[in-house]
Amino acid sequence: MKLLDGNYCAQQIRLEIATQVASFKAEGRRAPHLAAVLVGNDGASRNYVGMKVRDCEEIGFNSSLLHLNENIAEADLLAKIDELNADNDIDGFIVQLPLPKKIDEKKVILAINPRKDVDGFCPENVGNLCLGFPAFISATPNGIMELLRRYDITTEGKHCVVLGRSNIVGTPMAILLSRNASPGNATVTLAHSRTVNLKEVCRSADILVVAVGKTEFVTADMVKEGAVVIDVGQTRVSDTSRKSGFRNVGDVDFDNVKDKCSFITYVTGGVGPMTRASLLQNTLKAYRQNQGAHYV
Ligand code: GUN
């Protein structure tokens, strides 16, 4: 079993981007600028957004954090988004999900200018991804593709099972794996809560990507010997033995699954850092586009 080290790969990506940022600055240009909108005080969301802002600082990006009250009216949030859309100094921005229940997430996503949608959540970007046109690709699936690429894991002709059909992970993941590209060219099954014989379906996977948000959902009897297992899950569970009072648990029963795998990610240091690195890559792309470079 080999651990897929997302921390290491993400660090490499940050170094690559930092070099480019240094050259922009040396040419007298401003740095790329990412803004993050955080509504409310959910601990996990605060933590994720905090890490995204720290990543920006590390590589020389400008960043802005808009921390809004959880009782903000939907109309006021939409007005903030309009301001960000209009601000030429901001290349891209994200609105951290989930949002408070009384705010319609769909309306918020639709309000984001697709050219600044570095999360790749807008219909225009999802549609372009499906058609194989240039697009901002959702950071988690894009980060997983980068991890597969950097570890030279062959996907062509393989059976990939994606467990979970969310708009931001499972669905774009299935599209990326099936595209005529490298990595890609896989035969993909998108499995979900209504899939019949889920255990057998998972056991037929050469590559299993798990994004169901249920702790230790995938057990050893669901995994083929030699499979590649990618765990997207990260759920906080109470742990009084820790100073923080919690620990993160993945969607895969790592201790019992790991010895069956050729490659596997761990709940920390796996997919999470790659998601953040992908966001930085998308922001760099938005910057280039904003500065007049081709949309690539
Ligand atoms: N919530 C969980 N993952 C993400 C993400 O990648 N982007 C945003 N905006 N919210 C999230």
CSV table of C-alpha atoms and ligand atoms in Angstrom, one decimal:
chain,number,residue,atom,x,y,z
A,1,MET,CA,0.0,0.0,0.0
A,2,LYS,CA,1.2,3.5,-0.9
A,3,LEU,CA,-0.2,6.6,0.7
A,4,LEU,CA,-1.1,9.3,-1.8
A,5,ASP,CA,0.5,12.3,-0.2
A,6,GLY,CA,-1.7,15.3,-0.9
A,7,ASN,CA,0.3,17.5,1.4
A,8,TYR,CA,3.4,17.0,-0.6
A,9,CYS,CA,1.8,17.4,-4.0
A,10,ALA,CA,-0.1,20.5,-2.9
A,11,GLN,CA,3.2,22.0,-1.6
A,12,GLN,CA,4.8,21.4,-5.0
A,13,ILE,CA,1.9,23.1,-6.7
A,14,ARG,CA,2.1,26.1,-4.3
A,15,LEU,CA,5.9,26.4,-5.0
A,16,GLU,CA,5.2,26.3,-8.8
A,17,ILE,CA,2.5,29.1,-8.5
A,18,ALA,CA,4.7,31.2,-6.1
A,19,THR,CA,7.5,31.2,-8.7
A,20,GLN,CA,5.0,32.6,-11.3
A,21,VAL,CA,3.7,35.2,-8.9
A,22,ALA,CA,7.2,36.4,-8.1
A,23,SER,CA,7.8,36.9,-11.9
A,24,PHE,CA,4.5,38.9,-12.3
A,25,LYS,CA,5.6,41.1,-9.4
A,26,ALA,CA,9.1,41.5,-10.9
A,27,GLU,CA,7.4,42.7,-14.1
A,28,GLY,CA,5.6,45.3,-12.0
A,29,ARG,CA,2.2,43.7,-12.2
A,30,ARG,CA,-0.1,43.2,-9.3
A,31,ALA,CA,-0.5,39.7,-7.6
A,32,PRO,CA,-3.6,37.5,-8.3
A,33,HIS,CA,-6.4,38.3,-5.8
A,34,LEU,CA,-8.8,35.7,-4.4
A,35,ALA,CA,-11.7,36.8,-2.2
A,36,ALA,CA,-13.6,34.4,0.1
A,37,VAL,CA,-17.1,34.9,1.4
A,38,LEU,CA,-17.9,33.2,4.7
A,39,VAL,CA,-21.4,33.5,6.1
A,40,GLY,CA,-21.9,32.6,9.8
A,41,ASN,CA,-19.7,30.7,12.2
A,42,ASP,CA,-19.6,27.1,11.3
A,43,GLY,CA,-16.4,25.8,12.8
A,44,ALA,CA,-15.4,23.6,9.8
A,45,SER,CA,-16.2,26.3,7.3
A,46,ARG,CA,-14.2,28.9,9.2
A,47,ASN,CA,-11.3,26.5,9.3
A,48,TYR,CA,-11.4,25.7,5.6
A,49,VAL,CA,-11.6,29.4,4.6
A,50,GLY,CA,-8.8,30.3,7.0
A,51,MET,CA,-6.6,27.8,5.4
A,52,LYS,CA,-7.5,29.1,1.9
A,53,VAL,CA,-6.5,32.6,3.0
A,54,ARG,CA,-3.2,31.4,4.5
A,55,ASP,CA,-2.4,29.5,1.3
A,56,CYS,CA,-2.8,32.8,-0.6
A,57,GLU,CA,-0.5,34.6,1.8
A,58,GLU,CA,2.1,31.8,1.5
A,59,ILE,CA,2.4,32.0,-2.3
A,60,GLY,CA,2.1,35.8,-2.6
A,61,PHE,CA,-1.5,36.1,-3.7
A,62,ASN,CA,-3.6,38.9,-2.4
A,63,SER,CA,-6.7,37.7,-0.5
A,64,SER,CA,-9.8,39.2,1.1
A,65,LEU,CA,-12.0,37.5,3.6
A,66,LEU,CA,-15.6,38.8,3.8
A,67,HIS,CA,-17.0,37.3,7.0
A,68,LEU,CA,-20.7,38.0,7.1
A,69,ASN,CA,-23.2,37.6,9.8
A,70,GLU,CA,-25.2,34.4,9.7
A,71,ASN,CA,-28.4,36.4,9.8
A,72,ILE,CA,-27.6,38.3,6.6
A,73,ALA,CA,-30.5,38.7,4.3
A,74,GLU,CA,-30.3,36.9,1.0
A,75,ALA,CA,-30.6,40.2,-0.9
A,76,ASP,CA,-27.7,41.7,1.0
A,77,LEU,CA,-25.5,38.6,0.2
A,78,LEU,CA,-26.5,38.9,-3.5
A,79,ALA,CA,-25.5,42.6,-3.4
A,80,LYS,CA,-22.1,41.7,-1.9
A,81,ILE,CA,-21.6,39.2,-4.8
A,82,ASP,CA,-22.5,41.9,-7.3
A,83,GLU,CA,-19.8,44.1,-5.7
A,84,LEU,CA,-17.2,41.3,-6.1
A,85,ASN,CA,-18.3,40.7,-9.7
A,86,ALA,CA,-17.7,44.4,-10.5
A,87,ASP,CA,-14.4,44.7,-8.6
A,88,ASN,CA,-11.7,44.6,-11.2
A,89,ASP,CA,-9.0,44.1,-8.6
A,90,ILE,CA,-10.5,40.7,-7.6
A,91,ASP,CA,-9.7,37.9,-10.1
A,92,GLY,CA,-11.9,35.3,-8.5
A,93,PHE,CA,-14.0,34.6,-5.4
A,94,ILE,CA,-15.7,31.8,-3.6
A,95,VAL,CA,-18.8,31.7,-1.4
A,96,GLN,CA,-18.1,28.9,1.2
A,97,LEU,CA,-20.8,26.3,1.3
A,98,PRO,CA,-23.0,25.3,3.1
A,99,LEU,CA,-24.9,28.5,3.6
A,100,PRO,CA,-27.5,29.2,6.3
A,101,LYS,CA,-30.8,27.4,5.5
A,102,LYS,CA,-32.8,30.5,4.7
A,103,ILE,CA,-30.4,31.5,1.9
A,104,ASP,CA,-31.0,29.8,-1.5
A,105,GLU,CA,-27.6,28.4,-2.5
A,106,LYS,CA,-28.8,28.1,-6.1
A,107,LYS,CA,-29.5,31.8,-6.4
A,108,VAL,CA,-26.1,32.6,-4.9
A,109,ILE,CA,-24.3,30.3,-7.3
A,110,LEU,CA,-26.2,31.8,-10.3
A,111,ALA,CA,-25.2,35.3,-9.1
A,112,ILE,CA,-21.5,34.7,-9.4
A,113,ASN,CA,-19.9,35.9,-12.7
A,114,PRO,CA,-18.7,32.6,-14.3
A,115,ARG,CA,-15.4,34.3,-15.2
A,116,LYS,CA,-14.7,34.8,-11.5
A,117,ASP,CA,-16.2,31.4,-10.4
A,118,VAL,CA,-12.9,29.8,-9.3
A,119,ASP,CA,-14.9,27.1,-7.5
A,120,GLY,CA,-16.3,26.0,-10.8
A,121,PHE,CA,-19.9,25.8,-9.5
A,122,CYS,CA,-21.8,27.9,-12.0
A,123,PRO,CA,-23.8,26.3,-14.8
A,124,GLU,CA,-21.6,27.8,-17.4
A,125,ASN,CA,-18.5,26.2,-16.0
A,126,VAL,CA,-20.1,22.9,-15.3
A,127,GLY,CA,-21.6,22.9,-18.9
A,128,ASN,CA,-18.2,23.8,-20.4
A,129,LEU,CA,-16.6,21.0,-18.4
A,130,CYS,CA,-19.2,18.5,-19.8
A,131,LEU,CA,-18.5,19.7,-23.3
A,132,GLY,CA,-14.7,19.6,-22.9
A,133,PHE,CA,-14.5,23.4,-23.4
A,134,PRO,CA,-12.2,25.6,-21.2
A,135,ALA,CA,-13.7,25.9,-17.7
A,136,PHE,CA,-13.0,26.4,-14.1
A,137,ILE,CA,-13.2,22.9,-12.7
A,138,SER,CA,-14.5,22.3,-9.2
A,139,ALA,CA,-11.5,22.2,-6.9
A,140,THR,CA,-12.0,18.8,-5.3
A,141,PRO,CA,-12.4,16.6,-8.4
A,142,ASN,CA,-9.7,18.7,-10.2
A,143,GLY,CA,-7.3,18.1,-7.2
A,144,ILE,CA,-8.0,14.4,-7.3
A,145,MET,CA,-7.2,14.3,-11.0
A,146,GLU,CA,-3.9,16.2,-10.3
A,147,LEU,CA,-3.1,13.7,-7.5
A,148,LEU,CA,-3.6,10.8,-10.0
A,149,ARG,CA,-1.5,12.6,-12.6
A,150,ARG,CA,1.4,13.3,-10.2
A,151,TYR,CA,1.4,9.6,-9.0
A,152,ASP,CA,1.3,8.3,-12.6
A,153,ILE,CA,-1.8,6.3,-11.8
A,154,THR,CA,-3.3,4.9,-15.1
A,155,THR,CA,-7.0,5.6,-15.4
A,156,GLU,CA,-7.4,4.7,-19.1
A,157,GLY,CA,-9.6,1.6,-19.6
A,158,LYS,CA,-10.0,1.2,-15.8
A,159,HIS,CA,-13.3,0.8,-14.0
A,160,CYS,CA,-13.7,3.9,-11.8
A,161,VAL,CA,-16.6,3.9,-9.3
A,162,VAL,CA,-17.5,7.3,-7.9
A,163,LEU,CA,-19.6,7.0,-4.8
A,164,GLY,CA,-21.8,10.1,-4.3
A,165,ARG,CA,-23.4,12.3,-7.0
A,166,SER,CA,-23.0,15.8,-5.5
A,167,ASN,CA,-22.8,18.8,-7.9
A,168,ILE,CA,-19.4,19.8,-6.5
A,169,VAL,CA,-17.6,16.4,-6.2
A,170,GLY,CA,-19.2,13.2,-7.5
A,171,THR,CA,-20.8,14.5,-10.7
A,172,PRO,CA,-17.8,16.5,-12.0
A,173,MET,CA,-15.5,13.7,-10.9
A,174,ALA,CA,-17.4,11.2,-13.0
A,175,ILE,CA,-17.2,13.5,-16.0
A,176,LEU,CA,-13.4,14.1,-15.6
A,177,LEU,CA,-12.6,10.4,-15.3
A,178,SER,CA,-14.6,9.6,-18.4
A,179,ARG,CA,-13.2,12.4,-20.6
A,180,ASN,CA,-11.0,11.7,-23.6
A,181,ALA,CA,-7.9,13.0,-21.8
A,182,SER,CA,-5.1,11.8,-19.6
A,183,PRO,CA,-5.9,11.1,-16.8
A,184,GLY,CA,-9.3,10.1,-18.1
A,185,ASN,CA,-10.6,7.5,-20.6
A,186,ALA,CA,-12.0,5.4,-17.7
A,187,THR,CA,-15.2,3.5,-17.7
A,188,VAL,CA,-17.1,5.2,-15.0
A,189,THR,CA,-19.9,4.1,-12.7
A,190,LEU,CA,-21.6,6.9,-10.7
A,191,ALA,CA,-23.0,5.1,-7.7
A,192,HIS,CA,-25.3,6.6,-5.0
A,193,SER,CA,-27.8,5.9,-2.3
A,194,ARG,CA,-30.2,4.2,-4.7
A,195,THR,CA,-27.6,2.0,-6.3
A,196,VAL,CA,-28.5,-1.7,-6.1
A,197,ASN,CA,-25.8,-4.1,-5.0
A,198,LEU,CA,-23.5,-1.3,-3.9
A,199,LYS,CA,-21.0,-3.6,-2.3
A,200,GLU,CA,-20.5,-5.5,-5.5
A,201,VAL,CA,-20.4,-2.3,-7.6
A,202,CYS,CA,-17.6,-0.9,-5.3
A,203,ARG,CA,-15.8,-4.2,-5.3
A,204,SER,CA,-15.6,-4.1,-9.1
A,205,ALA,CA,-13.7,-0.8,-9.0
A,206,ASP,CA,-10.1,-0.4,-10.0
A,207,ILE,CA,-10.3,3.1,-8.7
A,208,LEU,CA,-12.9,4.0,-6.0
A,209,VAL,CA,-13.6,7.7,-5.2
A,210,VAL,CA,-15.7,8.0,-2.1
A,211,ALA,CA,-17.7,11.3,-1.4
A,212,VAL,CA,-20.8,10.3,0.6
A,213,GLY,CA,-20.2,12.3,3.8
A,214,LYS,CA,-20.8,9.2,6.0
A,215,THR,CA,-18.0,8.2,8.3
A,216,GLU,CA,-16.2,5.0,7.6
A,217,PHE,CA,-18.9,4.0,5.1
A,218,VAL,CA,-16.6,2.0,2.8
A,219,THR,CA,-15.4,-1.2,4.6
A,220,ALA,CA,-12.8,-3.7,3.6
A,221,ASP,CA,-15.4,-6.1,2.0
A,222,MET,CA,-16.3,-3.3,-0.5
A,223,VAL,CA,-12.8,-3.0,-1.9
A,224,LYS,CA,-11.0,-5.1,-4.5
A,225,GLU,CA,-7.5,-6.3,-3.8
A,226,GLY,CA,-5.1,-3.8,-5.4
A,227,ALA,CA,-7.6,-1.0,-5.9
A,228,VAL,CA,-6.8,2.8,-5.7
A,229,VAL,CA,-9.1,4.4,-3.0
A,230,ILE,CA,-9.6,8.1,-2.8
A,231,ASP,CA,-11.4,9.3,0.3
A,232,VAL,CA,-13.1,12.7,0.0
A,233,GLY,CA,-14.9,12.5,3.3
A,234,GLN,CA,-14.0,14.7,6.2
A,235,THR,CA,-16.5,14.7,9.0
A,236,ARG,CA,-15.8,16.2,12.4
A,237,VAL,CA,-16.5,13.9,15.3
A,238,SER,CA,-16.3,14.7,19.0
A,239,ASP,CA,-13.0,13.6,20.6
A,240,THR,CA,-12.4,14.8,24.1
A,241,SER,CA,-8.9,13.4,24.1
A,242,ARG,CA,-7.9,16.2,21.7
A,243,LYS,CA,-7.3,19.8,22.5
A,244,SER,CA,-9.6,20.9,19.6
A,245,GLY,CA,-12.3,18.6,21.0
A,246,PHE,CA,-12.8,16.8,17.6
A,247,ARG,CA,-11.1,14.8,15.0
A,248,ASN,CA,-11.8,14.4,11.3
A,249,VAL,CA,-13.0,11.0,10.1
A,250,GLY,CA,-13.2,10.0,6.4
A,251,ASP,CA,-15.8,8.0,4.4
A,252,VAL,CA,-13.4,5.0,4.3
A,253,ASP,CA,-12.6,2.7,7.1
A,254,PHE,CA,-8.9,3.4,6.5
A,255,ASP,CA,-7.4,1.0,9.1
A,256,ASN,CA,-9.1,-2.0,7.6
A,257,VAL,CA,-9.1,-1.0,4.0
A,258,LYS,CA,-5.5,0.2,3.5
A,259,ASP,CA,-3.8,-3.1,3.2
A,260,LYS,CA,-6.0,-4.1,0.3
A,261,CYS,CA,-5.1,-1.1,-1.7
A,262,SER,CA,-2.3,-0.3,-4.1
A,263,PHE,CA,-2.8,3.4,-3.3
A,264,ILE,CA,-5.0,5.2,-0.8
A,265,THR,CA,-5.5,8.7,0.6
A,266,TYR,CA,-5.9,9.4,4.3
A,267,VAL,CA,-8.6,11.8,5.7
A,268,THR,CA,-6.0,14.4,6.5
A,269,GLY,CA,-3.1,15.2,4.1
A,270,GLY,CA,-4.9,13.6,1.1
A,271,VAL,CA,-7.7,15.2,-0.9
A,272,GLY,CA,-8.1,18.4,1.3
A,273,PRO,CA,-4.7,20.0,0.5
A,274,MET,CA,-5.2,19.1,-3.2
A,275,THR,CA,-8.6,20.9,-3.2
A,276,ARG,CA,-7.0,24.0,-1.8
A,277,ALA,CA,-4.1,23.8,-4.3
A,278,SER,CA,-6.7,23.5,-7.1
A,279,LEU,CA,-8.4,26.7,-6.0
A,280,LEU,CA,-5.1,28.5,-6.2
A,281,GLN,CA,-4.6,27.1,-9.8
A,282,ASN,CA,-8.0,28.3,-10.8
A,283,THR,CA,-7.4,31.8,-9.3
A,284,LEU,CA,-4.1,32.0,-11.3
A,285,LYS,CA,-6.1,31.1,-14.4
A,286,ALA,CA,-8.7,33.8,-13.6
A,287,TYR,CA,-5.9,36.3,-13.1
A,288,ARG,CA,-4.3,35.5,-16.4
A,289,GLN,CA,-7.7,35.9,-18.1
A,290,ASN,CA,-8.4,39.1,-16.3
A,291,GLN,CA,-5.0,40.4,-17.4
A,292,GLY,CA,-5.9,39.6,-21.0
A,293,ALA,CA,-4.2,36.2,-21.5
A,294,HIS,CA,-6.0,33.5,-23.4
A,295,TYR,CA,-8.6,31.6,-21.4
A,296,VAL,CA,-6.7,28.3,-20.9
B,1,GUN,N1,-17.8,23.5,0.9
B,1,GUN,C1,-17.2,22.3,0.8
B,1,GUN,N2,-16.3,22.3,-0.2
B,1,GUN,C2,-16.3,23.5,-0.8
B,1,GUN,C3,-15.6,24.1,-1.9
B,1,GUN,O1,-14.8,23.5,-2.5
B,1,GUN,N3,-16.0,25.4,-2.1
B,1,GUN,C4,-16.9,26.1,-1.4
B,1,GUN,N4,-17.2,27.3,-1.8
B,1,GUN,N5,-17.6,25.6,-0.4
B,1,GUN,C5,-17.3,24.3,-0.1
